[in-house]
Amino acid sequence: MNWYEKLSQYFPIEEMKSREHIEALLKEKGDIYYKDEGPKHVLMFAELEDFLFIDYIYVSKDARGEGLGHKLISRMKEKNKPIILEVEPVDETDLDTAKRLKFYQREGFHHASSIGYARKSLATNEVNHMEILYWSPNDRPESEIFSAMKETYKQIHTYKDKEWYGRSYEDVSDVLKIRSDDELNDIFDEES
């Protein structure tokens, strides 16, 4: 099974970029977008000047519990930049969503509870709500995480989107929002 098949079998269709989109990022934005692949993992990430964005991280089921995910995250942390990623909210019908959240919590990630993120999937045409998690070597305000996520959306998620999907994703200002005080909730608090 190739790297794209591994990712597309693990991640929901509404979270997946097309193979052409990812290959274009690797080829045309190879100075910032990378693939780290091994027999038991696939890690797709962007490294910009001030932060890292984990686009996809996959560890095969037979390697879970071996510490491979921890090693991959540790290597990213060695770059000494804030790391951001998107995670789906916990779904009671999918135990992997809770396990994934607990993994990132153990790895020292925080929930950017002030950031709302909802984009319409070009694959399903449904609104996909995601939560933003981040780790930082020094205490960074969520406003910086918000700016980094906007940059990621513009440079990575919507890169040549019309070319790959026949239409464009929504504008970043419609997808990423600062939540009001009554909308704030820390998903890690709910899971503790």
GROMACS .gro file of C-alpha atoms in nm:
model
  192
    1MET     CA    1   0.000   0.000   0.000
    2ASN     CA    2   0.146   0.339  -0.095
    3TRP     CA    3   0.157   0.647   0.126
    4TYR     CA    4  -0.156   0.805  -0.023
    5GLU     CA    5  -0.361   0.486   0.019
    6LYS     CA    6  -0.251   0.466   0.385
    7LEU     CA    7  -0.362   0.824   0.447
    8SER     CA    8  -0.691   0.795   0.260
    9GLN     CA    9  -0.786   0.473   0.440
   10TYR     CA   10  -0.716   0.632   0.778
   11PHE     CA   11  -0.848   0.988   0.735
   12PRO     CA   12  -1.212   1.071   0.652
   13ILE     CA   13  -1.275   1.181   0.294
   14GLU     CA   14  -1.369   1.533   0.405
   15GLU     CA   15  -1.018   1.579   0.555
   16MET     CA   16  -0.822   1.441   0.261
   17LYS     CA   17  -0.655   1.644  -0.007
   18SER     CA   18  -0.641   1.482  -0.349
   19ARG     CA   19  -0.326   1.293  -0.439
   20GLU     CA   20  -0.260   1.552  -0.712
   21HIS     CA   21  -0.287   1.835  -0.459
   22ILE     CA   22  -0.040   1.672  -0.218
   23GLU     CA   23   0.202   1.579  -0.497
   24ALA     CA   24   0.191   1.939  -0.625
   25LEU     CA   25   0.267   2.066  -0.275
   26LEU     CA   26   0.563   1.826  -0.250
   27LYS     CA   27   0.694   1.925  -0.593
   28GLU     CA   28   0.605   2.293  -0.621
   29LYS     CA   29   0.631   2.389  -0.254
   30GLY     CA   30   0.909   2.144  -0.169
   31ASP     CA   31   1.091   2.420   0.018
   32ILE     CA   32   0.817   2.417   0.285
   33TYR     CA   33   0.606   2.100   0.239
   34TYR     CA   34   0.753   1.759   0.325
   35LYS     CA   35   0.677   1.389   0.344
   36ASP     CA   36   0.843   1.167   0.606
   37GLU     CA   37   0.757   0.808   0.524
   38GLY     CA   38   0.858   0.475   0.671
   39PRO     CA   39   0.719   0.121   0.664
   40LYS     CA   40   0.489   0.199   0.959
   41HIS     CA   41   0.422   0.572   0.925
   42VAL     CA   42   0.347   0.867   0.698
   43LEU     CA   43   0.398   1.223   0.817
   44MET     CA   44   0.309   1.516   0.592
   45PHE     CA   45   0.402   1.859   0.725
   46ALA     CA   46   0.482   2.217   0.635
   47GLU     CA   47   0.772   2.403   0.790
   48LEU     CA   48   0.743   2.777   0.764
   49GLU     CA   49   0.973   3.034   0.917
   50ASP     CA   50   0.788   3.068   1.248
   51PHE     CA   51   0.594   2.743   1.286
   52LEU     CA   52   0.531   2.385   1.173
   53PHE     CA   53   0.199   2.250   1.054
   54ILE     CA   54   0.129   1.877   1.071
   55ASP     CA   55  -0.102   1.809   0.779
   56TYR     CA   56  -0.128   1.430   0.824
   57ILE     CA   57   0.025   1.187   1.068
   58TYR     CA   58  -0.043   0.817   1.024
   59VAL     CA   59   0.098   0.530   1.231
   60SER     CA   60  -0.005   0.180   1.125
   61LYS     CA   61  -0.223  -0.011   1.369
   62ASP     CA   62   0.039  -0.282   1.416
   63ALA     CA   63   0.292  -0.018   1.528
   64ARG     CA   64   0.068   0.149   1.787
   65GLY     CA   65   0.209   0.125   2.136
   66GLU     CA   66   0.569   0.112   2.007
   67GLY     CA   67   0.628   0.484   2.066
   68LEU     CA   68   0.655   0.568   1.696
   69GLY     CA   69   0.405   0.855   1.718
   70HIS     CA   70   0.599   0.998   2.013
   71LYS     CA   71   0.926   0.974   1.817
   72LEU     CA   72   0.774   1.154   1.517
   73ILE     CA   73   0.637   1.435   1.734
   74SER     CA   74   0.967   1.458   1.926
   75ARG     CA   75   1.157   1.507   1.600
   76MET     CA   76   0.920   1.789   1.511
   77LYS     CA   77   0.966   1.947   1.855
   78GLU     CA   78   1.345   1.945   1.803
   79LYS     CA   79   1.293   2.215   1.539
   80ASN     CA   80   1.204   2.444   1.832
   81LYS     CA   81   0.906   2.608   1.661
   82PRO     CA   82   0.538   2.607   1.751
   83ILE     CA   83   0.356   2.308   1.600
   84ILE     CA   84  -0.007   2.332   1.493
   85LEU     CA   85  -0.245   2.068   1.367
   86GLU     CA   86  -0.613   2.005   1.310
   87VAL     CA   87  -0.802   1.730   1.489
   88GLU     CA   88  -1.159   1.617   1.454
   89PRO     CA   89  -1.379   1.659   1.763
   90VAL     CA   90  -1.434   1.347   1.972
   91ASP     CA   91  -1.702   1.127   1.820
   92GLU     CA   92  -1.854   0.876   2.062
   93THR     CA   93  -1.903   0.632   1.773
   94ASP     CA   94  -1.532   0.645   1.675
   95LEU     CA   95  -1.300   0.549   1.960
   96ASP     CA   96  -0.994   0.658   1.760
   97THR     CA   97  -1.097   1.023   1.794
   98ALA     CA   98  -1.067   1.009   2.174
   99LYS     CA   99  -0.742   0.809   2.159
  100ARG     CA  100  -0.595   1.062   1.917
  101LEU     CA  101  -0.686   1.350   2.145
  102LYS     CA  102  -0.533   1.177   2.450
  103PHE     CA  103  -0.214   1.112   2.252
  104TYR     CA  104  -0.172   1.482   2.170
  105GLN     CA  105  -0.253   1.579   2.528
  106ARG     CA  106   0.023   1.343   2.653
  107GLU     CA  107   0.258   1.503   2.401
  108GLY     CA  108   0.199   1.844   2.560
  109PHE     CA  109  -0.035   1.994   2.301
  110HIS     CA  110  -0.292   2.256   2.398
  111HIS     CA  111  -0.634   2.320   2.252
  112ALA     CA  112  -0.665   2.658   2.082
  113SER     CA  113  -1.011   2.698   2.228
  114SER     CA  114  -1.049   3.055   2.102
  115ILE     CA  115  -1.019   2.945   1.738
  116GLY     CA  116  -1.323   2.822   1.549
  117TYR     CA  117  -1.254   2.625   1.233
  118ALA     CA  118  -1.521   2.502   0.993
  119ARG     CA  119  -1.475   2.454   0.621
  120LYS     CA  120  -1.696   2.303   0.358
  121SER     CA  121  -1.545   1.986   0.216
  122LEU     CA  122  -1.510   1.998  -0.160
  123ALA     CA  123  -1.539   1.616  -0.160
  124THR     CA  124  -1.866   1.588   0.036
  125ASN     CA  125  -2.001   1.946   0.025
  126GLU     CA  126  -2.062   1.917   0.402
  127VAL     CA  127  -1.926   2.155   0.665
  128ASN     CA  128  -1.637   1.992   0.847
  129HIS     CA  129  -1.570   2.124   1.200
  130MET     CA  130  -1.217   2.078   1.330
  131GLU     CA  131  -1.031   2.180   1.643
  132ILE     CA  132  -0.684   2.336   1.640
  133LEU     CA  133  -0.416   2.193   1.870
  134TYR     CA  134  -0.074   2.342   1.924
  135TRP     CA  135   0.252   2.285   2.104
  136SER     CA  136   0.504   2.559   2.161
  137PRO     CA  137   0.857   2.563   2.302
  138ASN     CA  138   0.767   2.893   2.467
  139ASP     CA  139   0.433   3.030   2.571
  140ARG     CA  140   0.274   3.167   2.253
  141PRO     CA  141  -0.061   3.347   2.256
  142GLU     CA  142  -0.347   3.191   2.063
  143SER     CA  143  -0.352   3.500   1.841
  144GLU     CA  144  -0.019   3.381   1.693
  145ILE     CA  145  -0.162   3.031   1.645
  146PHE     CA  146  -0.460   3.189   1.469
  147SER     CA  147  -0.228   3.381   1.233
  148ALA     CA  148  -0.024   3.065   1.164
  149MET     CA  149  -0.340   2.868   1.090
  150LYS     CA  150  -0.459   3.138   0.847
  151GLU     CA  151  -0.122   3.122   0.672
  152THR     CA  152  -0.146   2.742   0.654
  153TYR     CA  153  -0.496   2.759   0.509
  154LYS     CA  154  -0.385   3.001   0.238
  155GLN     CA  155  -0.052   2.836   0.149
  156ILE     CA  156  -0.133   2.467   0.193
  157HIS     CA  157  -0.505   2.389   0.204
  158THR     CA  158  -0.616   2.615  -0.078
  159TYR     CA  159  -0.305   2.583  -0.295
  160LYS     CA  160  -0.431   2.563  -0.656
  161ASP     CA  161  -0.762   2.429  -0.517
  162LYS     CA  162  -0.961   2.532  -0.823
  163GLU     CA  163  -0.717   2.340  -1.043
  164TRP     CA  164  -0.742   2.020  -0.833
  165TYR     CA  165  -1.111   2.026  -0.739
  166GLY     CA  166  -1.278   2.236  -1.006
  167ARG     CA  167  -1.377   2.498  -0.748
  168SER     CA  168  -1.223   2.691  -0.462
  169TYR     CA  169  -1.245   2.646  -0.090
  170GLU     CA  170  -1.411   2.924   0.106
  171ASP     CA  171  -1.215   3.236   0.193
  172VAL     CA  172  -1.001   3.206   0.505
  173SER     CA  173  -1.212   3.472   0.683
  174ASP     CA  174  -1.518   3.248   0.644
  175VAL     CA  175  -1.338   2.937   0.772
  176LEU     CA  176  -1.134   3.056   1.071
  177LYS     CA  177  -1.295   3.267   1.341
  178ILE     CA  178  -1.218   3.389   1.689
  179ARG     CA  179  -1.486   3.238   1.912
  180SER     CA  180  -1.692   3.449   2.148
  181ASP     CA  181  -1.654   3.391   2.523
  182ASP     CA  182  -1.974   3.184   2.541
  183GLU     CA  183  -1.843   2.952   2.264
  184LEU     CA  184  -1.516   2.870   2.442
  185ASN     CA  185  -1.457   2.518   2.562
  186ASP     CA  186  -1.132   2.331   2.609
  187ILE     CA  187  -1.169   1.984   2.461
  188PHE     CA  188  -0.893   1.858   2.691
  189ASP     CA  189  -1.094   1.965   2.995
  190GLU     CA  190  -1.383   1.754   2.868
  191GLU     CA  191  -1.157   1.451   2.823
  192SER     CA  192  -0.972   1.461   3.155
   0.00000   0.00000   0.00000
